[in-house]
Coordinates of C-alpha atoms in Angstrom, one line a residue:
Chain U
X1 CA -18.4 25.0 1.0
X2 CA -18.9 23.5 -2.4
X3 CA -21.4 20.4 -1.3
X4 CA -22.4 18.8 1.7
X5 CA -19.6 16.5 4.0
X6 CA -21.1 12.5 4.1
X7 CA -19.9 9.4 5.2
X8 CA -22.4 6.1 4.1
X9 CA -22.6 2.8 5.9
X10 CA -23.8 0.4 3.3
X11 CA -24.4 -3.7 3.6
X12 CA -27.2 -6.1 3.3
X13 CA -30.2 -6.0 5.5
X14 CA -29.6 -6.4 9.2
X15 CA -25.8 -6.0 9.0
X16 CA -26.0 -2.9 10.9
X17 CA -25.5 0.0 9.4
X18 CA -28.8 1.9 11.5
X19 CA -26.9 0.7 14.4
X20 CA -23.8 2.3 13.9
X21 CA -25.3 5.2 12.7
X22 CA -26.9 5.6 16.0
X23 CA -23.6 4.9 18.1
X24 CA -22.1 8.4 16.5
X25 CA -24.7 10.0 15.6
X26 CA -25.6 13.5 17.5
X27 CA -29.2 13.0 16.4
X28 CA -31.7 10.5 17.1
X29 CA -31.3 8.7 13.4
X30 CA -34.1 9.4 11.2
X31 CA -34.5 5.9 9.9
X32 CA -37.3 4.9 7.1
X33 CA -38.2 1.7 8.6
X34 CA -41.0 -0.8 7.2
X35 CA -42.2 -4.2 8.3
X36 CA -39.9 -6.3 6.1
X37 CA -41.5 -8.3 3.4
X38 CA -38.6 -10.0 2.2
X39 CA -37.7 -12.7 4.7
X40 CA -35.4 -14.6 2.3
X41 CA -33.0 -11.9 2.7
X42 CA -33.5 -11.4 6.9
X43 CA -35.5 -12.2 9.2
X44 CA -35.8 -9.0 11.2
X45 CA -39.3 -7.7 11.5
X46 CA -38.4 -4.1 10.0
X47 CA -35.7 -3.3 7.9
X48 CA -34.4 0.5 6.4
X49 CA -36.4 0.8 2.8
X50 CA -34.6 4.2 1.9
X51 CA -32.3 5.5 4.1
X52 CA -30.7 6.3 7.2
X53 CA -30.0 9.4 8.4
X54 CA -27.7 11.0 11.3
X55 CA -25.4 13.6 11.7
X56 CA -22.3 15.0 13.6
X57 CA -21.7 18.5 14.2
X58 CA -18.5 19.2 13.5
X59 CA -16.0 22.0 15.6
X60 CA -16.3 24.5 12.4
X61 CA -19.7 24.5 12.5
X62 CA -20.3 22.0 9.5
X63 CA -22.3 18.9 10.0
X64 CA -21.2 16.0 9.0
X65 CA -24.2 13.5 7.4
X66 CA -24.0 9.7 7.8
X67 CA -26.5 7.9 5.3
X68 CA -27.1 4.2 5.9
X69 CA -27.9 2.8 2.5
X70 CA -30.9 0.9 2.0
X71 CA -29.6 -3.3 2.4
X72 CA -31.7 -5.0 -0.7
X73 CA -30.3 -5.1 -3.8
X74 CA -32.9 -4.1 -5.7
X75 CA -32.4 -0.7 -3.9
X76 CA -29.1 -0.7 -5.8
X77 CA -29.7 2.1 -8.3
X78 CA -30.1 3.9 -5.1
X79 CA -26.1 3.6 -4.1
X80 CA -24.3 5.6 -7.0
X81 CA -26.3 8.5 -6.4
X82 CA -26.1 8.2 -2.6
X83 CA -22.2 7.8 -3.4
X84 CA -21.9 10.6 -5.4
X85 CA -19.5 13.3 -3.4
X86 CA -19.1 10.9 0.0
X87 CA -16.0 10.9 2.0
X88 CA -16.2 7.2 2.1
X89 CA -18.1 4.1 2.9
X90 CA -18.4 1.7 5.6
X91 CA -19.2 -1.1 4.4
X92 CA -20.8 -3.7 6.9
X93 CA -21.0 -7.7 6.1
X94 CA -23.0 -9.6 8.6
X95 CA -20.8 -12.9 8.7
X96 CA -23.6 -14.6 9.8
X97 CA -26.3 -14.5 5.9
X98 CA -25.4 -17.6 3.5
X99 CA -22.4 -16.3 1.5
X100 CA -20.9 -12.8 2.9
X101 CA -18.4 -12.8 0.9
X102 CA -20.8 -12.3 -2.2
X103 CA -22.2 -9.9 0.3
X104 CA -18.5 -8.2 0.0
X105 CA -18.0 -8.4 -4.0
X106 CA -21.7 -6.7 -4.2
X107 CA -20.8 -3.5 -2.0
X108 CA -17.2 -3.5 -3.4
X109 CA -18.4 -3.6 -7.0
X110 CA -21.2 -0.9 -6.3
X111 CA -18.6 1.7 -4.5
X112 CA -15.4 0.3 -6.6
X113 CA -14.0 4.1 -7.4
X114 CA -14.4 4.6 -3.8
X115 CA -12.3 1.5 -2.5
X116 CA -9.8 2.4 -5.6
X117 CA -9.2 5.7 -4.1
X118 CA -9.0 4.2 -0.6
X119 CA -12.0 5.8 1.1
X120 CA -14.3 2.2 1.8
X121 CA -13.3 0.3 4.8
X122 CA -15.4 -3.2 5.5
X123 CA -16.1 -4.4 9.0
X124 CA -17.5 -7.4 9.3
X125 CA -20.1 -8.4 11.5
X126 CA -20.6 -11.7 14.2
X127 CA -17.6 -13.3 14.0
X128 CA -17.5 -13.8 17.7
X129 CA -20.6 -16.6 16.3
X130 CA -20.1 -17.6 13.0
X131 CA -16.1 -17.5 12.3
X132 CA -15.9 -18.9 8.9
X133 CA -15.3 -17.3 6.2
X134 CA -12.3 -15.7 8.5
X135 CA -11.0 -12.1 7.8
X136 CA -7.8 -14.2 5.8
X137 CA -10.8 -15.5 3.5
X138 CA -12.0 -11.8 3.5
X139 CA -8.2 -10.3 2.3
X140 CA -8.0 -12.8 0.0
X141 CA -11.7 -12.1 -1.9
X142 CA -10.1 -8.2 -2.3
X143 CA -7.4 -9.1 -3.2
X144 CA -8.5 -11.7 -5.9
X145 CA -10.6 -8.2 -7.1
X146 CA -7.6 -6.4 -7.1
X147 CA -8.8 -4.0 -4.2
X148 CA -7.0 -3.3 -1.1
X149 CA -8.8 -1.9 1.9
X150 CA -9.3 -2.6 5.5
X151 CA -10.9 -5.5 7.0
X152 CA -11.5 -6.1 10.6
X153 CA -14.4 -7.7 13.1
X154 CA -16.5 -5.0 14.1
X155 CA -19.9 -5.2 16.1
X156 CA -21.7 -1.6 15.0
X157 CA -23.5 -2.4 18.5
X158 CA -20.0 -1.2 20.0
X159 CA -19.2 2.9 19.8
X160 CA -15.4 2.0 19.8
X161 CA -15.7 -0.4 16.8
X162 CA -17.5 2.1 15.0
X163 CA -15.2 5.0 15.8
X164 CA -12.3 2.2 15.0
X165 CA -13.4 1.8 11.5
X166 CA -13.8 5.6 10.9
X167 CA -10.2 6.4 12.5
X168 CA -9.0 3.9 9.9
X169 CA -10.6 4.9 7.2
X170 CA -9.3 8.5 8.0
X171 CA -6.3 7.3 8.3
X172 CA -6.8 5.7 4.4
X173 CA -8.2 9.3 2.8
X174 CA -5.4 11.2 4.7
X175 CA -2.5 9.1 3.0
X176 CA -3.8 9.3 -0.1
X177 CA -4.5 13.0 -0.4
X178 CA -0.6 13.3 1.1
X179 CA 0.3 11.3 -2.0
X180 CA -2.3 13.1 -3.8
X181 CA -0.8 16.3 -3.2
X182 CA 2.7 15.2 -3.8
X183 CA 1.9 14.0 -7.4
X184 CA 0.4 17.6 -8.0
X185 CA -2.6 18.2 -6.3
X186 CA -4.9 16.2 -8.1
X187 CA -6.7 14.8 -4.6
X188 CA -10.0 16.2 -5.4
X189 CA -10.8 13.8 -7.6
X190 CA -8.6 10.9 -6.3
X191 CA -10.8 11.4 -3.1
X192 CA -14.3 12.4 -4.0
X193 CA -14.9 11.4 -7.3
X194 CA -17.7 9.2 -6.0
X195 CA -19.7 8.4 -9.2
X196 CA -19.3 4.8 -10.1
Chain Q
X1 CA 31.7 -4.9 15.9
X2 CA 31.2 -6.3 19.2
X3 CA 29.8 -3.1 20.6
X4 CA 30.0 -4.5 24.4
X5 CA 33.9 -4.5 23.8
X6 CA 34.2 -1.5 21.5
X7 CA 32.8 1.9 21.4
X8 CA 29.6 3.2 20.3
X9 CA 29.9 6.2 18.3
X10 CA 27.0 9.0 17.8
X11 CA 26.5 12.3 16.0
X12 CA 24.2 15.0 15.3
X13 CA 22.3 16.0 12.4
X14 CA 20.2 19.3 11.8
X15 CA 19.9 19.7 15.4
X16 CA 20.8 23.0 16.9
X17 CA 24.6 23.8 18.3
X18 CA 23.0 24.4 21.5
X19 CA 20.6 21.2 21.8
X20 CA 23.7 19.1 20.4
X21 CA 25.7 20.7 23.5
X22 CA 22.7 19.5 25.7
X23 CA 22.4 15.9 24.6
X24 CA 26.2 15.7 24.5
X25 CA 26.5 17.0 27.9
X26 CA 23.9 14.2 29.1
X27 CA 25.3 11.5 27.3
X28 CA 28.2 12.1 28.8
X29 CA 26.4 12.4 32.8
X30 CA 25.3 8.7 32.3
X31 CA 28.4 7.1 30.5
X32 CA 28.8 5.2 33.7
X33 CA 25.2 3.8 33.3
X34 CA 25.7 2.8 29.9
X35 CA 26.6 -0.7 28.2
X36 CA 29.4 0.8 26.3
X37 CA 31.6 3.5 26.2
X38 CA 30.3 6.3 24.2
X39 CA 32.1 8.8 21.5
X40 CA 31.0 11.7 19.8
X41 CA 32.1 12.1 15.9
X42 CA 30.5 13.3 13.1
X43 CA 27.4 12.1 11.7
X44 CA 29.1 10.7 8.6
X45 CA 31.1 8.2 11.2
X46 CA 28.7 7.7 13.6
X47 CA 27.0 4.4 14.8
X48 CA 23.7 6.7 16.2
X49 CA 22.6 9.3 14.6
X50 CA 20.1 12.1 16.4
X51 CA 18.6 14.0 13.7
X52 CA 15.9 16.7 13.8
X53 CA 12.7 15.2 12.7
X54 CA 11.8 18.3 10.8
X55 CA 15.0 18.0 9.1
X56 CA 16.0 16.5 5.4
X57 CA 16.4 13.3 5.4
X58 CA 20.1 13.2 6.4
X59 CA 22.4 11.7 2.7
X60 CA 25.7 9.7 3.0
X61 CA 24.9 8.3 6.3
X62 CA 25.0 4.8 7.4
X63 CA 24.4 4.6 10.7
X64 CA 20.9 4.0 12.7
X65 CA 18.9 7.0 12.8
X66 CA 17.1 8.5 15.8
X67 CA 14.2 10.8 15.7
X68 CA 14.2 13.6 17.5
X69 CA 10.8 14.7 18.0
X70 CA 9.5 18.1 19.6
X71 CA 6.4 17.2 21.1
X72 CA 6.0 17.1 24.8
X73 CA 2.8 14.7 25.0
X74 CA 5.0 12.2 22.7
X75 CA 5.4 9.3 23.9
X76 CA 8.6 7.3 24.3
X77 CA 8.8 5.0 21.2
X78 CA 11.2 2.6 19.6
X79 CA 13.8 4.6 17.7
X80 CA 12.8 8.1 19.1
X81 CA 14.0 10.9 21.5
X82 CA 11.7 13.6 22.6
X83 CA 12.6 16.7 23.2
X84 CA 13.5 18.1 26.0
X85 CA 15.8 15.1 26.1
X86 CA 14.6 12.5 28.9
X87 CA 17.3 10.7 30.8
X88 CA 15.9 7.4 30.5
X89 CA 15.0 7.7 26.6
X90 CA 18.8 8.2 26.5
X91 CA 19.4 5.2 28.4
X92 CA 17.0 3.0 26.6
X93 CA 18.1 3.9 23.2
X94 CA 21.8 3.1 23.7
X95 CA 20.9 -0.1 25.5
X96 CA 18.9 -1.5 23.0
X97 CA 21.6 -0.5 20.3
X98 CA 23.9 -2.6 22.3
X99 CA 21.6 -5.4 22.4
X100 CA 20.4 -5.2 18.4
X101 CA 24.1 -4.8 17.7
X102 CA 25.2 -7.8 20.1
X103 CA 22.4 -9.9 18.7
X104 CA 23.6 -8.9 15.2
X105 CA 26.5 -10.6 15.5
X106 CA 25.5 -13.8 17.2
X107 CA 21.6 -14.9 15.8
X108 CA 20.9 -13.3 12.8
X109 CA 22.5 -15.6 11.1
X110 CA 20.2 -18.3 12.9
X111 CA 17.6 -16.0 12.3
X112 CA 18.3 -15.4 8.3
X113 CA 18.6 -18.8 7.8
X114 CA 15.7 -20.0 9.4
X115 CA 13.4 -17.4 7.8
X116 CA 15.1 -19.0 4.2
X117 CA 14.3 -22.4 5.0
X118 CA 10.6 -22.0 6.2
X119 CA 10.1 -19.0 3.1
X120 CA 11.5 -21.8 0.4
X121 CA 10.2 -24.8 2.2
X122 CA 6.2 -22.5 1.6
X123 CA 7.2 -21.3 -2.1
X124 CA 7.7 -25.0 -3.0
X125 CA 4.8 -26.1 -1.3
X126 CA 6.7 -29.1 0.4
X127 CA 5.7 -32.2 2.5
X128 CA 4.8 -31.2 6.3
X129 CA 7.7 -30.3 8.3
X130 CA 8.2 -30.0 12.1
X131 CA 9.7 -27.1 13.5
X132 CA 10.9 -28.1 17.2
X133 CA 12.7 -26.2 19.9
X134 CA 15.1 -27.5 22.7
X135 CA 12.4 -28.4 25.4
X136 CA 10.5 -30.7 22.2
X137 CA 7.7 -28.5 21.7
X138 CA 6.3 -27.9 18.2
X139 CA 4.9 -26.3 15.1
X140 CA 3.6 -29.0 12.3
X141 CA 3.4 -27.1 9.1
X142 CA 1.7 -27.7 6.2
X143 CA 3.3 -26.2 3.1
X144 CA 1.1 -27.1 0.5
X145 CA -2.1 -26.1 2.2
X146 CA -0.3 -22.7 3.8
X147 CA -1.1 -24.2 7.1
X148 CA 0.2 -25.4 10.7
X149 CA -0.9 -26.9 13.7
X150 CA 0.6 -26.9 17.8
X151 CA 1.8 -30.4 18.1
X152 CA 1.1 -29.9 21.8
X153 CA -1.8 -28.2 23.0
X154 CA -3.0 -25.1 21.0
X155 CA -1.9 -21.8 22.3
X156 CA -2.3 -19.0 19.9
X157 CA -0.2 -16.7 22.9
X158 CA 2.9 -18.7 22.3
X159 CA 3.6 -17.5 18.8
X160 CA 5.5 -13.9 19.6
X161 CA 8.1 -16.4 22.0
X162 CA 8.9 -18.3 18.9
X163 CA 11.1 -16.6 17.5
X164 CA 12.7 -14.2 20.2
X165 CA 16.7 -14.7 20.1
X166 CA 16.7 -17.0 23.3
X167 CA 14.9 -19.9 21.8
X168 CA 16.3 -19.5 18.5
X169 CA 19.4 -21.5 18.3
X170 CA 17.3 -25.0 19.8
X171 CA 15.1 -24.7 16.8
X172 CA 15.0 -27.5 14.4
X173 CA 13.3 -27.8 11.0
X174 CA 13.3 -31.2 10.2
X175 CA 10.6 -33.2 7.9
X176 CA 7.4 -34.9 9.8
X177 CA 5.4 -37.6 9.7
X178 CA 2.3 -38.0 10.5
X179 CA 1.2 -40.3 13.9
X180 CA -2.2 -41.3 13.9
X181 CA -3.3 -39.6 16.8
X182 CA -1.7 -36.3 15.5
X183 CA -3.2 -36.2 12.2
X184 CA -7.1 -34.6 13.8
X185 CA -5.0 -31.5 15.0
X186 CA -6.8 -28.4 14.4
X187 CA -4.8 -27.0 11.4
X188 CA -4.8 -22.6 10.9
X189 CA -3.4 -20.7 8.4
X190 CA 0.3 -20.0 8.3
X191 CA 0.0 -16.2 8.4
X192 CA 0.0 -16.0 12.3
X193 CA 3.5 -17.8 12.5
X194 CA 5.1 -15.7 9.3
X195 CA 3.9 -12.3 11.1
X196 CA 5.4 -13.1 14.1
X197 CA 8.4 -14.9 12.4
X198 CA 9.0 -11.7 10.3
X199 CA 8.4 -9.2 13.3
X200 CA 11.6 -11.1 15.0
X201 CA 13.4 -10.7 12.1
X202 CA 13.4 -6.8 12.3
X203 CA 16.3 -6.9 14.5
X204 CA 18.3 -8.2 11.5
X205 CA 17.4 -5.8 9.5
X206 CA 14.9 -6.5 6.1
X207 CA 14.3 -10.1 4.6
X208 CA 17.4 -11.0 2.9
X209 CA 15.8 -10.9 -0.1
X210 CA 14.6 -7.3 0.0
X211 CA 16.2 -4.4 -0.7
X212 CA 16.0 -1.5 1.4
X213 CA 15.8 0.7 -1.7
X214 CA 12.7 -1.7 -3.1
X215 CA 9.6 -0.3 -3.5
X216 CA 6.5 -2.2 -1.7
X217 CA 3.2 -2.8 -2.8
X218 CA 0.5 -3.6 -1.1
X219 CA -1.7 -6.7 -2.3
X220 CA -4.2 -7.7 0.7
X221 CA -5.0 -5.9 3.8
X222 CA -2.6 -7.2 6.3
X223 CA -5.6 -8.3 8.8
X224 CA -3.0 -9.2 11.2
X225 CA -2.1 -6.0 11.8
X226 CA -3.7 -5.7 15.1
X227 CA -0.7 -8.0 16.4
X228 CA 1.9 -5.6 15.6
X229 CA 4.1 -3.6 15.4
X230 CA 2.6 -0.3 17.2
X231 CA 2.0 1.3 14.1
X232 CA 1.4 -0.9 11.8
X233 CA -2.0 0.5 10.7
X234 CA -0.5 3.8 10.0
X235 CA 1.6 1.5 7.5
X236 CA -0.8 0.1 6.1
X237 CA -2.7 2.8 5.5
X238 CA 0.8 4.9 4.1
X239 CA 1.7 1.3 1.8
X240 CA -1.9 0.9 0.4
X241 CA -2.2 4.7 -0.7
X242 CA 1.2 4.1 -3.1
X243 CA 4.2 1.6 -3.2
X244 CA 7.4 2.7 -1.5
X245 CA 10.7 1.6 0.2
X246 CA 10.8 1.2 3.4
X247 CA 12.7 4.4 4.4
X248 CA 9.8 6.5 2.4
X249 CA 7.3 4.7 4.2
X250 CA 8.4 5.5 8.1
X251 CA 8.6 8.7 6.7
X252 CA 5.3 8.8 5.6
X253 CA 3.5 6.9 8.1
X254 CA 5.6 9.1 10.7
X255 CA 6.9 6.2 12.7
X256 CA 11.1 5.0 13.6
X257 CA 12.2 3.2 10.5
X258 CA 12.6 -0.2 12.7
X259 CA 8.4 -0.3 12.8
X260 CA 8.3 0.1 8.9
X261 CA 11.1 -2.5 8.5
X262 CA 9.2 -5.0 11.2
X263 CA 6.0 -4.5 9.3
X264 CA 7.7 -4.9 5.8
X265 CA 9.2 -8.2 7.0
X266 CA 5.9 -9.6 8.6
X267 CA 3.5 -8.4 5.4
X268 CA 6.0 -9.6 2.9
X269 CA 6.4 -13.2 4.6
X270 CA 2.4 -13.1 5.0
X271 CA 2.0 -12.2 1.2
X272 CA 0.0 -9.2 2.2
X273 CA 3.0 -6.7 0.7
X274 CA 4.9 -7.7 -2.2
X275 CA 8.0 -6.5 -4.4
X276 CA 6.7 -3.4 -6.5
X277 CA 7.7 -3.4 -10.0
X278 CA 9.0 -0.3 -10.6
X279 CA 6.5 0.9 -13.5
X280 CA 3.9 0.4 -11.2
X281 CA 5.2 3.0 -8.1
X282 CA 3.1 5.7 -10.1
X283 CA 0.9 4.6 -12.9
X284 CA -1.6 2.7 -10.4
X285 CA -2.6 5.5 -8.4
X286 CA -2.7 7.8 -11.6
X287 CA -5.4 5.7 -13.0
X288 CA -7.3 6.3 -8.9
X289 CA -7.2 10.0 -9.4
X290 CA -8.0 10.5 -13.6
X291 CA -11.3 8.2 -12.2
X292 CA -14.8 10.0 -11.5
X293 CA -15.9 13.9 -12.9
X294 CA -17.0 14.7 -9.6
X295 CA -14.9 16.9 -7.5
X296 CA -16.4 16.4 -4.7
X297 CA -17.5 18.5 -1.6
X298 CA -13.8 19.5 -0.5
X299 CA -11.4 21.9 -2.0
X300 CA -8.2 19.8 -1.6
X301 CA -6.4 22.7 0.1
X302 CA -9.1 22.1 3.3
X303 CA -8.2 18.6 3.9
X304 CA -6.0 18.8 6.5
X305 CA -8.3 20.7 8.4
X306 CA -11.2 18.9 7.6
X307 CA -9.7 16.0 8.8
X308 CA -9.1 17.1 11.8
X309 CA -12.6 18.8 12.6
X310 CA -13.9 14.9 12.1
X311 CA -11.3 13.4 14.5
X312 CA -12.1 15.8 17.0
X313 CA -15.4 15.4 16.6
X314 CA -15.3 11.5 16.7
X315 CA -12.8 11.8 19.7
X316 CA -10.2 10.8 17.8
X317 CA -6.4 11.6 18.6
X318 CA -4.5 11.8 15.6

């Protein structure tokens, strides 16, 4: 094996991404937790200040690694490198926070080669709650950025949502490594090239 | 053709002599079950068309095309016969040609012509029209805001009986004006009633103004996809990774042509697909992998297996 397997679950603070680490992952999640300090972007009490960290074993003996980004911006320079090599990203909006959908162009803009190569997938968060902007608004934002990937209502409290995303976004790297290896096996990078 | 009056014709394509004998000999067991009388011709000629799923696409045949599929966990599916043959796949897929064929000739043209109005009425961005059926019940829509409203009481559930062939010939489209006390209606976007709209439409075939040999791109994520057809996120995920016809795209997202054709419809109506232009079928995803000096953690050759190890591991079925 030429580098380790990893999927990321990015979004802002308390959109879930420890969550839905911990509703696949084999391990307990190691999580870097701190009492948050920056209640103008949350209110919860403690919020990730590095990472997340959980794993999957998978049948050939490899492990998979789930990394939940850190949610603040200024953690930002932390993403590319985090991004570097991934499988793909989850990214999580918590409909609830002021503006998601400058929540969305954030993550989109920081893991753009990813969502190019169709390997980023966006759930979004307490819709059931707050409705507006709806997953129409959400389509249209991507599509305005010229990206296309899926959107759908996901609570990363549920296992199935969480497993729902990942079977689409398999679904997303499969079809373009087929087309990959139709135009002449050039997949490698159309997939992994993670570096933004 | 009036195929309840005629005769429905099938063939065989790169099947084997000996399952061709089989199905021929069981087609012929439950004539008497059938809507139709049935003949055997070859393929070229024939209205149904079994071909081997493993096969070439078949050339230089025109008529509808059914999988056959060598999976014995498969399940039955639109378009499909799995193999050993299953008496009441047989039964189903003749029947439903009957009825596709029979409704064909009597409300696609109801149905082509609605779907032109409401399309054109949208494009232009018109004044608010009604859209009534027999028993008076309604759909206000708003053209210029991509909108529409129940004009009786809200019932999202309704919309997949909208268009179905038996309600089709009371609809009216006719201009509206506003009461006063149904101006406060609780307006949605238009996309529900165009995915549904262009679902129905599958049994006509594509929008009349699509090609089957036009290449489709994909613009948003059809978020509706949830509603339909069965494997419409296999098509999306096939459509987004590179624009293609319809024909390539049921290939590629391994699904009966009539799913690709109902998702095409519903995603093109909904603006979530559009006409590719043909300089763009290759160039876009050739810029997606040129991008990025990393190669990543995967030789490509492992992907298929890789894939897999995940899925199983997640508790996925393929």
């Amino acid at each position: 094996m030429s580098g380790e397997l990893k999927l990321l679950f990015a979004g802002a603070m308390g959109a879930g991404k420890t969550t839905a680490i911990r509703a696949i992952s084999e391990i307990a999640p190691i999580t870097t937790e701190a009492t948050n300090g920056d209640f103008t972007e949350c209110d919860k009490e403690e919020t990730t200040v590095a990472m997340d960290y959980g794993e999957i074993t998978l049948p050939t003996g490899e492990k998979l690694r789930l990394y939940g980004t850190p949610g603040q911006a200024r953690f930002g320079f932390m993403w590319p490198i985090l991004a570097a090599g991934a499988l793909g990203v989850v990214i999580l909006i918590d409909n609830s926070r002021p503006d998601p959908l400058a929540d969305l162009e954030l993550y989109i803009d920081a893991f753009r080669a990813l969502a190019d190569a169709g390997a980023v997938i966006v759930g979004v968060g307490h819709m059931e709650s707050c409705p507006r902007p709806s997953l129409e608004a959400y389509a249209e934002r991507l599509a305005a950025l010229d990206v296309v990937v899926p959107v759908m209502p996901a609570d990363a409290r549920r296992h199935s949502d969480v497993v729902g995303m990942l079977e689409i976004l398999l679904q997303q790297i499969e079809a373009t490594w087929a087309y990959d290896e139709v135009m002449g096996g050039v997949s490698a990078c159309g997939l992994m090239g993670a570096n933004s | 053709m009036d195929p309840t009056k005629g005769v429905v014709t099938y063939g065989f394509h790169g099947m084997a002599d000996s399952e061709n004998v089989l199905l021929q000999s069981m087609i012929e067991r439950i004539s008497r079950r059938l809507p139709a009388p049935v003949a055997r011709v070859p393929a070229r000629d024939a209205q149904l068309v079994f071909f081997d799923d493993a096969a070439p696409r078949p050339d230089g045949i025109t008529g509808r095309l059914v999988r056959v599929v060598r999976d014995m966990d498969a399940q039955r599916f639109s378009g499909g016969l799995r193999m050993p043959p299953h008496v009441t796949d047989l039964l189903d897929i003749f029947a439903e040609f009957v009825e596709q064929e029979t409704y064909a000739e009597t409300g696609c043209g109801v149905m082509k012509s609605l779907v032109r109005s409401l399309h054109d009425l949208f494009q232009a961005g018109g004044a608010p029209h009604a859209l009534v059926d027999g028993d008076g019940a309604g759909l206000i829509l708003y053209p210029a805001d991509r909108q529409f409203s129940w004009s009786g009481p809200d019932d999202e559930r309704l919309l997949p009986e909208w268009f179905q062939s038996h309600r089709l010939r009371g609809l009216d489209l006719r201009p509206w004006a506003a009461s006063t006390n149904q101006q406060h209606r609780k307006r949605r976007g238009i996309e529900p009633v165009f995915w549904h709209m262009g679902l129905a439409h599958a049994r006509c075939g594509l929008l009349p103004w699509v090609g089957r040999d036009d290449a489709l791109k994909m613009r948003a994520w059809p978020y509706l996809a949830g509603q339909g057809p069965a494997g419409a996120i296999r098509l999306a995920t096939a459509l987004r990774a590179r624009p293609q016809n319809v024909a390539a795209l049921a290939d590629a997202a391994r699904v009966p042509e009539a799913e690709a054709v109902a998702f095409a419809n519903a995603a093109l109506l909904c603006g979530f697909v559009v006409p590719a232009i043909p300089t763009e079928t290759y160039a876009e995803r050739g810029e997606a992998n040129t991008r990025g000096a990393d190669p990543g953690p995967v030789d490509a050759t492992r992907w298929p297996r890789l894939l897999g190890a995940i899925r199983s591991a997640l508790g996925i079925s393929a």
